[in-house]
Structures are given as C-alpha cells and as structure tokens.
C-alpha cells in the first residue's frame, strides 16, 4: 500500500466517522420523540457541501471523493428526514429544505450548462466548494469566543474535535499529495479550529469539572 492509498483510506474512515456523529442526534430525536434540542441548519449545509464535493469528485474522477461524499450526503438526507418527522414546525423545515433544493438546482444549471466544460468547470466548482467548506469550518468561531468568555467547555464535544482534526489533517495531506489545492486549502482551517478547541479543553476543562453537567449543543 503506497502513501496515497493510505491517505485515501484515512480520509474515508475519518470522514465517515465524523459524519456518523449525527447518529447521536438521530438517537436523541427518537428517544425524546422531538427535534427541539437538535439544530437543523448543520444537516442542510453539510448535505450541500457533500453534494458539491461529490460533483467535484465525479468531474475529477476521484473515487475517494465520490465514495465519501455519497455516504455523507446519504446520512445527511437521513438526518433531514428524521428531523422533519419529529419537528413541530414542519413548515419551517420544509421551507429550508426547499431552499437547499433550489440552491442545488441553480448550481447544477450553472456548473453543467453555463460554465465551459473542462478545466474551467473543474476550477470554478473547486473554488465554490472550497469557499463553502472554509465557511463551515469557521462558523463555530463565535461559539468559541463565548466559551472563552464563560471559561467553560461544556458546549464542546471532545470526540467530535478529535474526529474533525483527524479528518481535516488527512484531507489536507491527501490534497497536498495530489497537488490539488481545492482539497488541501479548505481543510487547513479545520486543523486550526481543532487545535484551538484542544487548547480550550486544556485551559478550561478542569474549571468545568466542578460544575454540574448539562446537556447543551455541541459544536
């Protein structure tokens, strides 16, 4: 097994592991018969991200990208359907899901019919996916600032932090090995934010141990 193949398997295992963390929310919804304690937006944005990278993988003929994001998109669709089943305000969920479908349709028309095929199509789609991924990785920064303010890491999930770090690192190395900066660059913020979370655990975990535990949203 060469280094690239090893990286490919690492990307597959770590990424599927990270996507599978949503199963905790699924079990929570089934146990409580409610979706009130679960955020819906991450399911939508992650599904869009998976489908974008899936299309990029198809254009690039990259089996690793296609396999991982096929599973990721399937899991997100499962989470979306489960959330819709248990949500009280189904209209809002339906509107957001419809918005995702509209974005997908507009993006597909643009990238498949308007943008010239070949390197231009691949580079524009890669840039769009990269920007979207970077935005997703940087979105929890506001919560990190709140954690610093309160000096409590109760909102953080250590297992998800480890999964994000391993996933981001493997994809960064995979992109570097392929010479594909659209894969490498957007995953570096994931490494950076994970390291920040590890630091917060080291600084504030001891302070949180003496406080009563409470179930709150994880980032």
GROMACS .gro file of C-alpha atoms in nm:
model
  219
    1UNK     CA    1   0.000   0.000   0.000
    2UNK     CA    2   0.155   0.330  -0.109
    3UNK     CA    3   0.126   0.658   0.079
    4UNK     CA    4  -0.154   0.798  -0.141
    5UNK     CA    5  -0.364   0.485  -0.093
    6UNK     CA    6  -0.306   0.502   0.282
    7UNK     CA    7  -0.419   0.865   0.283
    8UNK     CA    8  -0.725   0.771   0.078
    9UNK     CA    9  -0.833   0.508   0.332
   10UNK     CA   10  -0.762   0.751   0.617
   11UNK     CA   11  -0.986   1.012   0.454
   12UNK     CA   12  -1.263   0.758   0.409
   13UNK     CA   13  -1.252   0.619   0.763
   14UNK     CA   14  -1.210   0.950   0.948
   15UNK     CA   15  -1.469   1.136   0.738
   16UNK     CA   16  -1.734   0.867   0.770
   17UNK     CA   17  -1.663   0.863   1.143
   18UNK     CA   18  -1.718   1.239   1.160
   19UNK     CA   19  -2.040   1.221   0.958
   20UNK     CA   20  -2.163   0.941   1.184
   21UNK     CA   21  -2.159   1.173   1.487
   22UNK     CA   22  -2.500   1.289   1.366
   23UNK     CA   23  -2.636   0.949   1.467
   24UNK     CA   24  -2.624   1.079   1.825
   25UNK     CA   25  -2.876   1.349   1.731
   26UNK     CA   26  -3.085   1.090   1.548
   27UNK     CA   27  -3.100   0.868   1.858
   28UNK     CA   28  -3.181   1.170   2.072
   29UNK     CA   29  -3.475   1.262   1.848
   30UNK     CA   30  -3.607   0.906   1.852
   31UNK     CA   31  -3.570   0.880   2.230
   32UNK     CA   32  -3.745   1.211   2.303
   33UNK     CA   33  -3.983   1.197   2.004
   34UNK     CA   34  -3.884   1.559   1.948
   35UNK     CA   35  -3.637   1.764   1.743
   36UNK     CA   36  -3.633   2.069   1.970
   37UNK     CA   37  -3.285   2.004   2.114
   38UNK     CA   38  -3.124   1.949   1.772
   39UNK     CA   39  -3.008   2.208   1.519
   40UNK     CA   40  -3.140   2.163   1.166
   41UNK     CA   41  -2.913   2.401   0.972
   42UNK     CA   42  -2.595   2.187   1.003
   43UNK     CA   43  -2.774   1.900   0.828
   44UNK     CA   44  -2.866   2.126   0.535
   45UNK     CA   45  -2.524   2.289   0.497
   46UNK     CA   46  -2.336   1.959   0.533
   47UNK     CA   47  -2.561   1.797   0.272
   48UNK     CA   48  -2.493   2.083   0.029
   49UNK     CA   49  -2.121   2.053   0.099
   50UNK     CA   50  -2.126   1.676   0.039
   51UNK     CA   51  -2.316   1.707  -0.289
   52UNK     CA   52  -2.082   1.981  -0.412
   53UNK     CA   53  -1.772   1.773  -0.342
   54UNK     CA   54  -1.944   1.466  -0.488
   55UNK     CA   55  -1.990   1.652  -0.816
   56UNK     CA   56  -1.629   1.771  -0.800
   57UNK     CA   57  -1.518   1.411  -0.746
   58UNK     CA   58  -1.722   1.297  -1.046
   59UNK     CA   59  -1.566   1.564  -1.270
   60UNK     CA   60  -1.219   1.482  -1.138
   61UNK     CA   61  -1.286   1.107  -1.146
   62UNK     CA   62  -1.167   1.078  -0.785
   63UNK     CA   63  -1.307   0.762  -0.627
   64UNK     CA   64  -1.224   0.871  -0.272
   65UNK     CA   65  -1.422   1.194  -0.303
   66UNK     CA   66  -1.715   1.020  -0.468
   67UNK     CA   67  -1.734   0.737  -0.213
   68UNK     CA   68  -1.702   0.954   0.099
   69UNK     CA   69  -1.944   1.223  -0.011
   70UNK     CA   70  -2.201   0.973  -0.138
   71UNK     CA   71  -2.216   0.825   0.212
   72UNK     CA   72  -2.210   1.171   0.370
   73UNK     CA   73  -2.498   1.300   0.156
   74UNK     CA   74  -2.699   0.984   0.227
   75UNK     CA   75  -2.652   1.024   0.603
   76UNK     CA   76  -2.747   1.392   0.591
   77UNK     CA   77  -3.065   1.308   0.397
   78UNK     CA   78  -3.147   1.052   0.667
   79UNK     CA   79  -3.094   1.316   0.937
   80UNK     CA   80  -3.309   1.568   0.746
   81UNK     CA   81  -3.596   1.321   0.704
   82UNK     CA   82  -3.577   1.222   1.072
   83UNK     CA   83  -3.575   1.585   1.181
   84UNK     CA   84  -3.876   1.659   0.960
   85UNK     CA   85  -4.062   1.363   1.112
   86UNK     CA   86  -4.012   1.482   1.471
   87UNK     CA   87  -4.020   1.860   1.415
   88UNK     CA   88  -4.322   2.052   1.544
   89UNK     CA   89  -4.277   2.340   1.298
   90UNK     CA   90  -4.267   2.131   0.982
   91UNK     CA   91  -4.334   2.431   0.760
   92UNK     CA   92  -4.002   2.597   0.853
   93UNK     CA   93  -3.815   2.271   0.795
   94UNK     CA   94  -3.986   2.228   0.459
   95UNK     CA   95  -3.901   2.585   0.352
   96UNK     CA   96  -3.533   2.542   0.443
   97UNK     CA   97  -3.518   2.207   0.264
   98UNK     CA   98  -3.685   2.359  -0.040
   99UNK     CA   99  -3.427   2.637  -0.031
  100UNK     CA  100  -3.149   2.376  -0.035
  101UNK     CA  101  -3.308   2.206  -0.336
  102UNK     CA  102  -3.332   2.542  -0.518
  103UNK     CA  103  -2.964   2.614  -0.449
  104UNK     CA  104  -2.875   2.270  -0.583
  105UNK     CA  105  -3.080   2.320  -0.900
  106UNK     CA  106  -2.935   2.665  -0.970
  107UNK     CA  107  -2.581   2.539  -0.902
  108UNK     CA  108  -2.629   2.237  -1.128
  109UNK     CA  109  -2.760   2.453  -1.414
  110UNK     CA  110  -2.470   2.695  -1.373
  111UNK     CA  111  -2.187   2.443  -1.349
  112UNK     CA  112  -2.322   2.193  -1.603
  113UNK     CA  113  -2.478   2.421  -1.866
  114UNK     CA  114  -2.324   2.768  -1.839
  115UNK     CA  115  -1.964   2.714  -1.733
  116UNK     CA  116  -1.745   2.570  -2.014
  117UNK     CA  117  -1.658   2.206  -1.953
  118UNK     CA  118  -1.302   2.102  -1.876
  119UNK     CA  119  -1.052   2.282  -1.656
  120UNK     CA  120  -1.268   2.595  -1.619
  121UNK     CA  121  -1.563   2.395  -1.492
  122UNK     CA  122  -1.343   2.199  -1.251
  123UNK     CA  123  -1.163   2.505  -1.115
  124UNK     CA  124  -1.481   2.709  -1.061
  125UNK     CA  125  -1.658   2.421  -0.889
  126UNK     CA  126  -1.348   2.351  -0.677
  127UNK     CA  127  -1.330   2.717  -0.574
  128UNK     CA  128  -1.700   2.724  -0.481
  129UNK     CA  129  -1.670   2.405  -0.275
  130UNK     CA  130  -1.355   2.535  -0.105
  131UNK     CA  131  -1.517   2.863   0.000
  132UNK     CA  132  -1.822   2.679   0.132
  133UNK     CA  133  -1.609   2.433   0.331
  134UNK     CA  134  -1.396   2.711   0.481
  135UNK     CA  135  -1.713   2.893   0.585
  136UNK     CA  136  -1.841   2.580   0.757
  137UNK     CA  137  -1.514   2.531   0.946
  138UNK     CA  138  -1.502   2.895   1.058
  139UNK     CA  139  -1.871   2.923   1.154
  140UNK     CA  140  -1.823   2.792   1.514
  141UNK     CA  141  -1.574   3.070   1.597
  142UNK     CA  142  -1.848   3.278   1.759
  143UNK     CA  143  -1.922   2.985   1.993
  144UNK     CA  144  -1.551   2.951   2.069
  145UNK     CA  145  -1.541   3.315   2.173
  146UNK     CA  146  -1.838   3.251   2.403
  147UNK     CA  147  -1.653   2.955   2.556
  148UNK     CA  148  -1.352   3.176   2.624
  149UNK     CA  149  -1.582   3.434   2.784
  150UNK     CA  150  -1.757   3.182   3.011
  151UNK     CA  151  -1.442   2.971   3.067
  152UNK     CA  152  -1.650   2.654   3.021
  153UNK     CA  153  -1.610   2.375   2.764
  154UNK     CA  154  -1.946   2.212   2.832
  155UNK     CA  155  -2.061   2.310   2.482
  156UNK     CA  156  -1.766   2.132   2.320
  157UNK     CA  157  -1.752   1.768   2.215
  158UNK     CA  158  -1.404   1.623   2.260
  159UNK     CA  159  -1.475   1.321   2.038
  160UNK     CA  160  -1.602   1.546   1.756
  161UNK     CA  161  -1.295   1.767   1.797
  162UNK     CA  162  -1.067   1.466   1.756
  163UNK     CA  163  -1.268   1.344   1.455
  164UNK     CA  164  -1.253   1.689   1.291
  165UNK     CA  165  -0.878   1.715   1.348
  166UNK     CA  166  -0.805   1.372   1.202
  167UNK     CA  167  -1.039   1.428   0.906
  168UNK     CA  168  -0.901   1.774   0.824
  169UNK     CA  169  -0.543   1.655   0.853
  170UNK     CA  170  -0.596   1.350   0.629
  171UNK     CA  171  -0.773   1.556   0.358
  172UNK     CA  172  -0.505   1.826   0.374
  173UNK     CA  173  -0.231   1.566   0.321
  174UNK     CA  174  -0.438   1.395   0.051
  175UNK     CA  175  -0.482   1.722  -0.138
  176UNK     CA  176  -0.113   1.802  -0.095
  177UNK     CA  177  -0.016   1.461  -0.232
  178UNK     CA  178  -0.243   1.512  -0.534
  179UNK     CA  179  -0.130   1.870  -0.584
  180UNK     CA  180  -0.498   1.973  -0.557
  181UNK     CA  181  -0.519   2.299  -0.362
  182UNK     CA  182  -0.900   2.296  -0.378
  183UNK     CA  183  -0.889   1.993  -0.149
  184UNK     CA  184  -0.590   2.096   0.061
  185UNK     CA  185  -0.659   2.464   0.139
  186UNK     CA  186  -1.019   2.444   0.270
  187UNK     CA  187  -0.927   2.172   0.520
  188UNK     CA  188  -0.649   2.366   0.689
  189UNK     CA  189  -0.897   2.583   0.887
  190UNK     CA  190  -1.037   2.258   1.027
  191UNK     CA  191  -0.694   2.176   1.167
  192UNK     CA  192  -0.658   2.526   1.311
  193UNK     CA  193  -1.001   2.534   1.479
  194UNK     CA  194  -0.947   2.183   1.619
  195UNK     CA  195  -0.616   2.289   1.774
  196UNK     CA  196  -0.794   2.589   1.928
  197UNK     CA  197  -1.055   2.352   2.076
  198UNK     CA  198  -0.782   2.125   2.218
  199UNK     CA  199  -0.627   2.432   2.381
  200UNK     CA  200  -0.965   2.533   2.528
  201UNK     CA  201  -1.008   2.183   2.672
  202UNK     CA  202  -0.666   2.207   2.831
  203UNK     CA  203  -0.732   2.553   2.974
  204UNK     CA  204  -1.093   2.525   3.090
  205UNK     CA  205  -1.175   2.156   3.133
  206UNK     CA  206  -1.054   2.146   3.492
  207UNK     CA  207  -1.264   2.452   3.570
  208UNK     CA  208  -1.573   2.281   3.426
  209UNK     CA  209  -1.530   1.955   3.617
  210UNK     CA  210  -1.654   2.106   3.938
  211UNK     CA  211  -1.973   2.237   3.777
  212UNK     CA  212  -2.293   2.036   3.733
  213UNK     CA  213  -2.304   1.877   3.388
  214UNK     CA  214  -2.576   1.989   3.150
  215UNK     CA  215  -2.676   1.875   2.806
  216UNK     CA  216  -2.618   2.152   2.560
  217UNK     CA  217  -2.549   2.194   2.192
  218UNK     CA  218  -2.214   2.060   2.075
  219UNK     CA  219  -2.000   2.225   1.811
   0.00000   0.00000   0.00000
